[in-house]
């Protein structure tokens, strides 16, 4: 559901918009020991590989679908067993709908089970969301269609103030417009920064749920020249193994 | 020495009757597409299909052809080729009975079956609407600790599991490498039906290193050689996905007419006709 990966990538002051997202993701993963990235997730994958690169190789990154960056040997179940044991610190989830309480919907809208609009399904979300401490919600499209007041179907539930076993949960929400963090006690998102080229008004207009924000919302920092060189060098090469078409379309300068 | 499970694709697929509970792996683990086309050629129907843990073009084909009554899966998608068009349409029409799940729940349900136990507890899932709609999933109190609700899932013991692998030996031992979910499926199922790219002469259990990635013939009911048996999907170690064929499928399957046309074309493939 990360979508639109082959579209023309607009440039923002040296770094393009995808490179900005990759850089933001790397920042969100700082300090993690083991980050896992699910299928069809080139930008989270590139962000995780950048975080690993910046960690000097301390961080483990498992990219599903990769041969080089995937050391699981026990079949599809291993990722999930790993998560339940606390061996995975961060993971990424998307959502056709994400609401203000951080519930996510990957099933569809317009009724269930006979849905007018049906998406693929829950995948591992219902499970991983409760077990992985730093779940990053990543959805490029920032619109009232996606960021809704209340999801039509809860694929995976945000923190509800109940006393169930829940070492995991939402850490941040990243879109092509802004970065939010999630306050588990208040059960609300907080706008942390707005990406260059976008305004607070635009964020407010396109967000269907209420959220907290500081008086002055900072701009999301662009990757500096040194980080950009890493993205366009080793990260481009590394993510290209799993997502060759993505790598070719996003990075303007060949490695 | 027990009889070798070696047979033909036709005889292998004939074992699966209408209405069977059939389990299949995800695209990355080896999908028996030639055998699936042989099933469709025969006009199989009323299947209860369980995907471990997600379905792709195989599932979409079976749905489009009207072969599925009940579908249990964590998702159906054609990955980078887009949404699964016949699945989306069947859901919109209410044409199939849906048992939506989450990946680890399906893995766990097969693991319960391989242990011969009736159910298995699993973390997570609490608060998801999946529980509301799955009347066969329950939440119980952890009998060993206070204030700890936990989800329990019934074992899934399939009538048949069907998948495609790189190679097997003539004794019926099947090499699966690190695709361990295939081992779980074989352990869980009443009958394991396997197609392979190649049947080799040497006993795969003879070499300790190779044997670690082998399903012993004990679990294998029927085995048939099917070269390019995963086409148009990839067979890791043998060939890549056929992007042209999958793009053509997605485009055609947007409409019922287009789907019927490509299904007709795909069922005309020589190896299916011969089967």
Coordinates of C-alpha atoms in Angstrom, one line a residue:
Chain A
X1 CA 0.0 0.0 0.0
X2 CA 3.0 2.3 -0.2
X3 CA 2.0 2.8 -3.8
X4 CA 2.8 5.3 -6.5
X5 CA 6.5 4.3 -6.5
X6 CA 7.0 4.7 -10.2
X7 CA 5.5 8.1 -10.5
X8 CA 7.7 11.1 -11.3
X9 CA 9.5 12.1 -8.1
X10 CA 9.4 15.8 -7.3
X11 CA 12.7 17.3 -6.1
X12 CA 13.0 19.3 -2.9
X13 CA 16.2 21.4 -2.5
X14 CA 18.7 18.7 -3.6
X15 CA 17.0 15.7 -2.0
X16 CA 13.8 14.5 -3.7
X17 CA 10.6 13.7 -1.8
X18 CA 11.3 10.0 -1.5
X19 CA 14.9 10.6 -0.3
X20 CA 13.4 12.9 2.4
X21 CA 11.1 10.1 3.5
X22 CA 14.0 7.6 3.6
X23 CA 16.0 10.0 5.7
X24 CA 13.1 10.6 8.1
X25 CA 12.6 6.8 8.5
X26 CA 16.2 6.3 9.3
X27 CA 15.9 8.9 12.1
X28 CA 12.9 7.1 13.6
X29 CA 14.8 3.9 13.8
X30 CA 17.8 5.2 15.7
X31 CA 18.8 2.9 18.5
X32 CA 17.0 -0.2 17.2
X33 CA 18.8 -3.5 17.4
X34 CA 16.7 -5.3 14.8
X35 CA 14.3 -3.7 12.2
X36 CA 12.1 -5.8 10.0
X37 CA 10.5 -4.6 6.8
X38 CA 7.5 -6.3 5.2
X39 CA 6.7 -7.0 1.5
X40 CA 6.1 -4.3 -1.1
X41 CA 7.8 -1.6 1.1
X42 CA 10.7 0.0 -0.8
X43 CA 10.8 3.3 1.0
X44 CA 10.7 1.7 4.5
X45 CA 13.3 -0.8 3.3
X46 CA 15.6 1.9 2.1
X47 CA 15.1 3.9 5.4
X48 CA 16.0 0.8 7.4
X49 CA 19.1 0.1 5.4
X50 CA 20.1 3.8 5.8
X51 CA 19.6 3.5 9.6
X52 CA 21.8 0.3 9.5
X53 CA 24.4 2.1 7.5
X54 CA 24.4 5.1 9.9
X55 CA 24.7 2.7 12.9
X56 CA 28.0 1.4 11.5
X57 CA 26.5 -2.1 11.0
X58 CA 25.3 -2.4 14.6
X59 CA 21.6 -2.7 13.5
X60 CA 20.2 -5.8 12.0
X61 CA 17.7 -5.3 9.2
X62 CA 15.5 -8.0 7.7
X63 CA 14.0 -7.1 4.4
X64 CA 11.3 -9.6 3.4
X65 CA 11.7 -10.5 -0.3
X66 CA 15.5 -9.9 -0.2
X67 CA 18.1 -12.6 -0.4
X68 CA 21.0 -10.6 0.9
X69 CA 19.2 -8.7 3.7
X70 CA 17.2 -11.6 5.1
X71 CA 18.6 -14.2 7.4
X72 CA 15.5 -16.0 8.4
X73 CA 15.7 -19.7 7.8
X74 CA 12.5 -21.0 9.5
X75 CA 9.9 -20.1 6.9
X76 CA 7.3 -17.4 7.0
X77 CA 6.5 -18.0 10.6
X78 CA 9.9 -16.9 11.9
X79 CA 9.3 -13.2 11.7
X80 CA 6.1 -13.5 13.8
X81 CA 7.8 -15.8 16.4
X82 CA 10.7 -13.3 16.6
X83 CA 8.2 -10.4 17.1
X84 CA 6.4 -12.2 19.9
X85 CA 9.6 -12.8 21.7
X86 CA 10.7 -9.2 21.5
X87 CA 13.4 -9.8 19.0
X88 CA 12.1 -7.2 16.6
X89 CA 12.2 -3.5 17.7
X90 CA 10.6 -1.8 14.7
X91 CA 8.3 -2.7 11.8
X92 CA 6.2 -0.8 9.3
X93 CA 2.5 -0.9 8.6
X94 CA 0.4 1.0 6.1
X95 CA -3.4 1.3 5.9
X96 CA -6.1 2.1 3.4
X97 CA -7.5 4.0 6.4
X98 CA -5.8 5.2 9.6
X99 CA -7.8 6.9 12.3
X100 CA -7.1 9.4 15.1
X101 CA -6.8 6.6 17.7
X102 CA -4.2 4.9 15.4
X103 CA -6.5 2.0 14.4
X104 CA -5.7 0.8 10.9
X105 CA -7.8 -0.7 8.2
X106 CA -6.3 -2.9 5.5
X107 CA -9.5 -4.8 4.7
X108 CA -11.8 -2.4 2.9
X109 CA -14.7 0.0 3.1
X110 CA -18.4 -0.1 2.3
X111 CA -19.5 -3.1 4.4
X112 CA -18.0 -6.3 5.5
X113 CA -17.7 -9.1 4.4
X114 CA -19.4 -7.9 1.2
X115 CA -17.2 -4.8 0.8
X116 CA -17.8 -2.3 -1.9
X117 CA -14.1 -1.5 -1.9
X118 CA -11.9 -4.4 -0.9
X119 CA -8.2 -4.2 -0.2
X120 CA -5.8 -7.2 0.1
X121 CA -6.4 -8.0 3.8
X122 CA -4.8 -7.7 7.2
X123 CA -1.5 -9.6 6.5
X124 CA 0.4 -9.7 9.8
X125 CA -0.9 -6.3 11.1
X126 CA -3.4 -7.6 13.7
X127 CA -0.6 -9.4 15.5
X128 CA 2.6 -7.3 14.9
X129 CA 0.9 -4.0 15.9
X130 CA 0.5 -5.3 19.5
X131 CA 4.0 -6.9 19.7
X132 CA 6.5 -4.7 18.0
X133 CA 7.5 -1.7 20.2
X134 CA 8.1 0.8 17.4
X135 CA 5.6 0.4 14.7
X136 CA 5.9 3.1 12.1
X137 CA 2.7 3.9 10.2
X138 CA 3.8 4.8 6.7
X139 CA 1.4 5.9 4.0
X140 CA 2.4 8.4 1.3
X141 CA -1.1 9.6 0.5
X142 CA -2.1 12.3 3.0
X143 CA -5.8 12.8 2.5
X144 CA -9.1 12.7 4.3
X145 CA -9.8 9.5 2.4
X146 CA -6.9 7.8 4.2
X147 CA -6.6 9.8 7.5
X148 CA -10.1 9.3 8.8
X149 CA -11.9 10.0 12.1
X150 CA -12.9 6.4 12.5
X151 CA -11.8 3.4 10.4
X152 CA -14.5 1.2 8.8
X153 CA -12.8 -2.0 9.9
X154 CA -10.2 -2.4 12.6
X155 CA -7.5 -4.7 11.1
X156 CA -5.1 -3.8 13.9
X157 CA -6.1 -1.9 17.0
X158 CA -4.3 1.2 18.4
X159 CA -3.8 1.4 22.1
X160 CA -7.2 1.5 23.9
X161 CA -6.2 2.0 27.5
X162 CA -7.1 -1.6 28.3
X163 CA -4.8 -3.9 30.2
X164 CA -4.1 -6.5 27.5
X165 CA -0.6 -7.8 26.7
X166 CA 0.7 -5.0 24.4
X167 CA 4.4 -4.4 24.4
X168 CA 4.0 -3.0 20.9
X169 CA 2.1 -0.2 19.2
X170 CA 2.3 2.9 17.0
X171 CA 5.3 5.1 17.3
X172 CA 4.9 7.5 14.4
X173 CA 2.9 8.3 11.3
X174 CA 4.8 9.4 8.2
X175 CA 3.1 10.7 5.1
X176 CA 4.3 12.6 2.0
X177 CA 3.3 15.8 3.9
X178 CA 4.2 15.5 7.5
X179 CA 5.5 13.4 10.4
X180 CA 3.3 12.7 13.5
X181 CA 4.2 10.9 16.7
X182 CA 1.6 9.0 18.8
X183 CA 0.9 9.6 22.4
X184 CA -0.3 6.3 23.8
X185 CA -1.7 7.8 27.0
X186 CA -3.6 10.6 25.3
X187 CA -4.5 8.2 22.4
X188 CA -3.8 11.0 20.0
X189 CA -1.4 11.9 17.2
X190 CA 0.9 15.0 17.6
X191 CA 2.2 16.8 14.5
X192 CA 6.0 16.8 14.9
X193 CA 7.1 18.4 11.6
X194 CA 5.9 19.4 8.1
X195 CA 7.9 18.5 5.0
X196 CA 9.4 21.3 2.9
X197 CA 6.9 22.5 0.3
X198 CA 3.8 21.9 2.5
X199 CA 2.0 24.1 5.0
X200 CA 0.1 23.6 8.2
X201 CA -3.1 24.7 6.4
X202 CA -2.6 21.9 3.9
X203 CA -2.0 19.4 6.7
X204 CA -5.2 20.5 8.5
X205 CA -7.2 20.5 5.3
X206 CA -6.2 16.9 4.4
X207 CA -6.3 15.2 7.8
X208 CA -9.7 13.7 8.8
X209 CA -8.9 13.4 12.6
X210 CA -8.1 15.8 15.3
X211 CA -4.4 16.0 16.5
X212 CA -2.2 17.9 18.9
X213 CA 0.5 20.3 17.7
X214 CA 3.1 22.7 19.1
X215 CA 2.5 26.4 18.6
X216 CA 5.1 26.6 15.9
X217 CA 5.4 23.4 13.9
X218 CA 9.0 22.9 12.6
X219 CA 10.0 21.8 9.1
X220 CA 11.1 18.3 8.5
X221 CA 14.9 18.5 8.1
X222 CA 16.3 17.5 4.7
X223 CA 19.1 15.0 4.6
X224 CA 22.4 16.7 4.6
X225 CA 24.9 16.2 1.8
X226 CA 26.7 13.4 3.5
X227 CA 23.5 11.5 4.2
X228 CA 22.3 12.1 0.7
X229 CA 25.5 10.6 -0.6
X230 CA 24.9 7.5 1.5
X231 CA 21.3 7.2 0.2
X232 CA 22.4 7.6 -3.5
X233 CA 25.4 5.3 -3.0
X234 CA 25.2 2.2 -0.8
X235 CA 21.5 2.4 0.0
X236 CA 20.5 2.7 -3.7
X237 CA 22.6 -0.3 -4.4
X238 CA 21.3 -2.3 -1.5
X239 CA 17.6 -1.7 -1.9
X240 CA 18.0 -2.2 -5.7
X241 CA 18.6 -5.9 -5.1
X242 CA 15.0 -6.3 -3.8
X243 CA 13.4 -3.4 -5.7
X244 CA 15.3 -2.7 -8.9
X245 CA 12.5 -0.7 -10.5
X246 CA 12.1 1.5 -7.5
X247 CA 15.8 2.2 -7.2
X248 CA 16.0 3.1 -10.9
X249 CA 13.1 5.5 -10.7
X250 CA 13.9 7.3 -7.4
X251 CA 17.6 8.0 -7.3
X252 CA 18.6 10.6 -9.9
X253 CA 22.4 10.0 -9.7
X254 CA 23.7 6.5 -10.6
X255 CA 25.9 4.9 -7.9
Chain B
X1 CA 9.8 -50.6 1.0
X2 CA 6.6 -48.5 0.7
X3 CA 5.3 -47.7 -2.8
X4 CA 6.8 -44.7 -4.5
X5 CA 4.3 -41.7 -4.6
X6 CA 5.6 -40.9 -8.1
X7 CA 2.7 -40.4 -10.5
X8 CA 1.4 -38.0 -13.2
X9 CA -0.1 -34.6 -12.8
X10 CA -3.5 -35.9 -13.9
X11 CA -3.5 -38.7 -11.3
X12 CA -2.2 -36.3 -8.6
X13 CA -4.9 -33.7 -9.2
X14 CA -7.6 -36.4 -9.5
X15 CA -7.2 -37.1 -5.8
X16 CA -8.7 -33.7 -4.9
X17 CA -12.5 -33.9 -5.0
X18 CA -15.0 -31.0 -5.2
X19 CA -15.5 -29.5 -1.7
X20 CA -12.1 -30.5 -0.3
X21 CA -10.3 -28.4 2.2
X22 CA -7.1 -27.5 0.2
X23 CA -4.1 -25.6 1.6
X24 CA -1.5 -23.8 -0.5
X25 CA 1.6 -21.7 0.2
X26 CA 2.3 -18.1 -0.7
X27 CA 4.0 -17.2 -4.0
X28 CA 7.5 -17.1 -2.5
X29 CA 7.3 -20.7 -1.2
X30 CA 6.4 -22.5 -4.5
X31 CA 3.0 -22.5 -6.0
X32 CA 1.8 -25.5 -8.1
X33 CA 0.4 -23.6 -11.0
X34 CA 0.4 -26.4 -13.6
X35 CA -1.5 -28.6 -11.2
X36 CA -3.9 -25.7 -10.5
X37 CA -4.6 -25.4 -14.2
X38 CA -5.2 -29.1 -14.3
X39 CA -7.7 -28.8 -11.5
X40 CA -9.5 -26.0 -13.3
X41 CA -9.4 -27.9 -16.6
X42 CA -11.3 -30.6 -14.8
X43 CA -13.8 -28.0 -13.5
X44 CA -13.2 -28.5 -9.8
X45 CA -15.6 -26.6 -7.5
X46 CA -16.7 -25.8 -3.9
X47 CA -13.2 -25.8 -2.6
X48 CA -12.4 -24.5 0.9
X49 CA -9.0 -22.9 0.1
X50 CA -6.6 -21.9 2.9
X51 CA -3.6 -19.8 1.9
X52 CA -0.5 -20.0 4.1
X53 CA -0.6 -17.1 4.7
X54 CA -1.6 -15.1 1.6
X55 CA -2.9 -15.8 -1.9
X56 CA -1.8 -14.5 -5.2
X57 CA -2.6 -15.3 -8.9
X58 CA -3.4 -18.9 -8.0
X59 CA -6.2 -17.8 -5.6
X60 CA -7.5 -15.2 -8.0
X61 CA -7.7 -17.8 -10.8
X62 CA -9.5 -20.3 -8.7
X63 CA -12.0 -17.6 -7.5
X64 CA -12.5 -16.3 -11.1
X65 CA -13.2 -19.8 -12.3
X66 CA -15.9 -20.2 -9.6
X67 CA -13.9 -23.1 -7.9
X68 CA -14.0 -21.6 -4.4
X69 CA -16.8 -21.6 -1.9
X70 CA -14.8 -20.6 1.2
X71 CA -11.5 -18.7 1.4
X72 CA -9.4 -18.4 4.5
X73 CA -6.4 -16.1 4.0
X74 CA -4.6 -13.1 5.5
X75 CA -4.6 -11.3 2.2
X76 CA -5.0 -11.8 -1.6
X77 CA -2.7 -9.6 -3.7
X78 CA -0.8 -9.7 -7.0
X79 CA 2.0 -7.7 -5.3
X80 CA 3.6 -5.2 -7.5
X81 CA 1.2 -6.1 -10.3
X82 CA -1.7 -4.7 -8.2
X83 CA -4.9 -5.9 -6.6
X84 CA -6.3 -9.3 -7.4
X85 CA -9.2 -8.4 -9.7
X86 CA -11.4 -11.5 -9.4
X87 CA -11.0 -11.6 -5.6
X88 CA -12.0 -8.0 -5.3
X89 CA -15.0 -8.6 -7.6
X90 CA -16.1 -11.8 -5.8
X91 CA -16.0 -9.9 -2.4
X92 CA -18.1 -7.1 -3.9
X93 CA -20.6 -9.6 -5.2
X94 CA -20.6 -11.7 -2.0
X95 CA -19.8 -14.7 -4.2
X96 CA -17.4 -16.4 -1.7
X97 CA -17.5 -17.1 2.0
X98 CA -14.6 -15.1 3.6
X99 CA -12.6 -16.2 6.6
X100 CA -10.3 -13.2 6.9
X101 CA -7.3 -14.0 9.1
X102 CA -3.8 -12.6 10.0
X103 CA -0.6 -14.3 8.8
X104 CA 0.7 -15.7 12.1
X105 CA -2.8 -17.1 12.9
X106 CA -2.8 -19.3 9.8
X107 CA 0.8 -20.4 10.5
X108 CA -0.2 -21.3 14.1
X109 CA -3.3 -23.2 13.1
X110 CA -1.2 -25.5 10.9
X111 CA 1.3 -25.8 13.6
X112 CA -1.4 -27.0 16.0
X113 CA -2.5 -29.6 13.4
X114 CA 1.1 -30.9 13.0
X115 CA 1.2 -31.4 16.8
X116 CA -2.2 -33.2 16.7
X117 CA -3.6 -30.7 19.2
X118 CA -7.1 -29.1 18.8
X119 CA -6.2 -25.5 19.2
X120 CA -3.4 -23.1 19.9
X121 CA -3.0 -19.8 21.7
X122 CA -1.5 -16.8 20.0
X123 CA -0.4 -13.3 21.1
X124 CA -1.7 -10.1 19.5
X125 CA -4.9 -9.8 17.5
X126 CA -6.9 -8.5 20.5
X127 CA -9.0 -5.5 19.6
X128 CA -9.1 -6.4 15.9
X129 CA -12.4 -6.7 14.1
X130 CA -11.1 -10.0 12.8
X131 CA -12.1 -11.6 16.1
X132 CA -15.6 -10.1 15.8
X133 CA -16.1 -11.8 12.5
X134 CA -14.4 -15.1 13.2
X135 CA -16.8 -17.1 15.3
X136 CA -14.3 -19.9 15.4
X137 CA -11.7 -17.8 17.2
X138 CA -12.0 -17.3 20.9
X139 CA -10.5 -15.2 23.6
X140 CA -9.8 -17.1 26.9
X141 CA -8.0 -16.2 30.1
X142 CA -4.5 -17.4 30.3
X143 CA -4.9 -20.4 32.8
X144 CA -1.4 -19.7 34.1
X145 CA -1.6 -16.0 34.9
X146 CA -4.1 -13.4 36.1
X147 CA -5.6 -10.7 33.8
X148 CA -4.1 -12.0 30.6
X149 CA -6.7 -12.6 27.9
X150 CA -5.3 -14.4 24.9
X151 CA -6.7 -15.5 21.5
X152 CA -7.1 -19.3 20.8
X153 CA -7.4 -20.6 17.3
X154 CA -8.7 -24.0 16.1
X155 CA -6.2 -26.3 14.3
X156 CA -6.5 -26.4 10.6
X157 CA -6.1 -30.0 9.3
X158 CA -6.4 -29.8 5.5
X159 CA -7.6 -32.7 3.4
X160 CA -4.9 -31.8 0.9
X161 CA -1.9 -29.6 0.6
X162 CA -0.6 -28.8 -2.9
X163 CA 2.7 -27.1 -3.7
X164 CA 5.6 -27.0 -6.2
X165 CA 9.2 -27.5 -5.3
X166 CA 12.6 -27.5 -7.1
X167 CA 13.3 -31.2 -6.8
X168 CA 12.5 -34.6 -5.3
X169 CA 14.1 -38.0 -5.6
X170 CA 12.5 -41.1 -7.1
X171 CA 11.7 -42.4 -3.6
X172 CA 9.4 -39.4 -2.9
X173 CA 11.6 -37.3 -0.7
X174 CA 11.1 -33.6 -1.5
X175 CA 13.7 -30.9 -1.2
X176 CA 12.2 -27.6 0.1
X177 CA 15.4 -25.8 1.4
X178 CA 14.5 -23.1 3.9
X179 CA 10.8 -22.9 2.9
X180 CA 9.9 -24.5 6.2
X181 CA 6.2 -23.7 6.0
X182 CA 6.0 -26.4 3.4
X183 CA 7.2 -28.9 6.1
X184 CA 4.5 -27.6 8.4
X185 CA 1.9 -28.0 5.7
X186 CA 3.0 -31.5 4.9
X187 CA 2.9 -32.5 8.6
X188 CA -0.5 -30.9 9.0
X189 CA -2.3 -32.3 6.0
X190 CA -4.0 -35.7 5.5
X191 CA -2.6 -35.8 2.0
X192 CA 0.4 -34.0 0.6
X193 CA 0.5 -33.5 -3.2
X194 CA 3.7 -32.1 -4.7
X195 CA 4.9 -31.2 -8.2
X196 CA 8.6 -30.6 -8.8
X197 CA 10.8 -29.2 -11.5
X198 CA 12.9 -32.3 -11.5
X199 CA 13.0 -35.9 -10.2
X200 CA 16.6 -37.0 -9.3
X201 CA 18.0 -40.5 -9.0
X202 CA 20.0 -40.0 -5.8
X203 CA 18.3 -40.4 -2.4
X204 CA 18.0 -36.8 -1.0
X205 CA 18.2 -38.2 2.6
X206 CA 21.6 -39.7 2.0
X207 CA 23.5 -36.4 2.4
X208 CA 23.2 -34.9 5.9
X209 CA 23.4 -31.3 4.6
X210 CA 20.7 -31.8 1.9
X211 CA 18.5 -33.9 4.3
X212 CA 18.0 -30.9 6.6
X213 CA 15.8 -29.3 3.9
X214 CA 13.9 -32.4 2.9
X215 CA 10.3 -33.5 3.5
X216 CA 10.6 -37.3 3.9
X217 CA 8.4 -39.4 1.7
X218 CA 6.5 -40.5 4.8
X219 CA 4.4 -37.4 4.4
X220 CA 4.2 -37.3 0.6
X221 CA 1.1 -38.9 -0.9
X222 CA 1.6 -38.1 -4.6
X223 CA 4.5 -36.6 -6.5
X224 CA 4.7 -35.5 -10.2
X225 CA 7.2 -33.9 -12.4
X226 CA 6.1 -30.6 -13.8
X227 CA 8.8 -28.6 -15.6
X228 CA 8.1 -24.9 -15.2
X229 CA 5.3 -26.0 -12.8
X230 CA 5.1 -22.6 -11.0
X231 CA 4.7 -20.6 -14.2
X232 CA 3.9 -17.7 -14.4
X233 CA 5.2 -17.4 -10.9
X234 CA 8.9 -17.7 -10.0
X235 CA 10.6 -20.9 -8.9
X236 CA 13.5 -19.7 -6.7
X237 CA 16.7 -21.4 -8.0
X238 CA 15.2 -22.1 -11.4
X239 CA 13.4 -19.2 -13.0
X240 CA 12.0 -15.7 -12.4
X241 CA 8.4 -14.5 -12.5
X242 CA 7.0 -14.1 -16.0
X243 CA 6.2 -10.4 -15.8
X244 CA 4.6 -10.2 -19.3
X245 CA 2.2 -13.0 -18.5
X246 CA 1.2 -11.6 -15.1
X247 CA 0.7 -8.1 -16.6
X248 CA -1.5 -9.7 -19.3
X249 CA -3.5 -11.5 -16.6
X250 CA -4.1 -8.4 -14.4
X251 CA -5.3 -6.4 -17.5
X252 CA -7.5 -9.2 -18.8
X253 CA -9.0 -10.1 -15.4
X254 CA -10.4 -6.6 -14.8
X255 CA -13.6 -7.9 -16.5
X256 CA -15.4 -11.2 -16.4
X257 CA -15.0 -11.6 -20.2
X258 CA -11.3 -10.8 -20.2
X259 CA -10.8 -13.3 -17.4
X260 CA -12.7 -16.0 -19.3
X261 CA -10.5 -15.4 -22.3
X262 CA -7.2 -15.6 -20.5
X263 CA -8.3 -18.6 -18.4
X264 CA -9.2 -20.3 -21.7
X265 CA -5.7 -19.5 -23.1
X266 CA -3.9 -20.7 -19.9
X267 CA -5.9 -23.9 -19.8
X268 CA -4.8 -24.7 -23.4
X269 CA -1.2 -24.9 -22.3
X270 CA 0.2 -28.2 -23.6
X271 CA 1.2 -29.7 -20.3
X272 CA -2.3 -29.2 -18.9
X273 CA -3.9 -30.6 -22.1
X274 CA -1.5 -33.6 -21.8
X275 CA -2.4 -34.0 -18.2

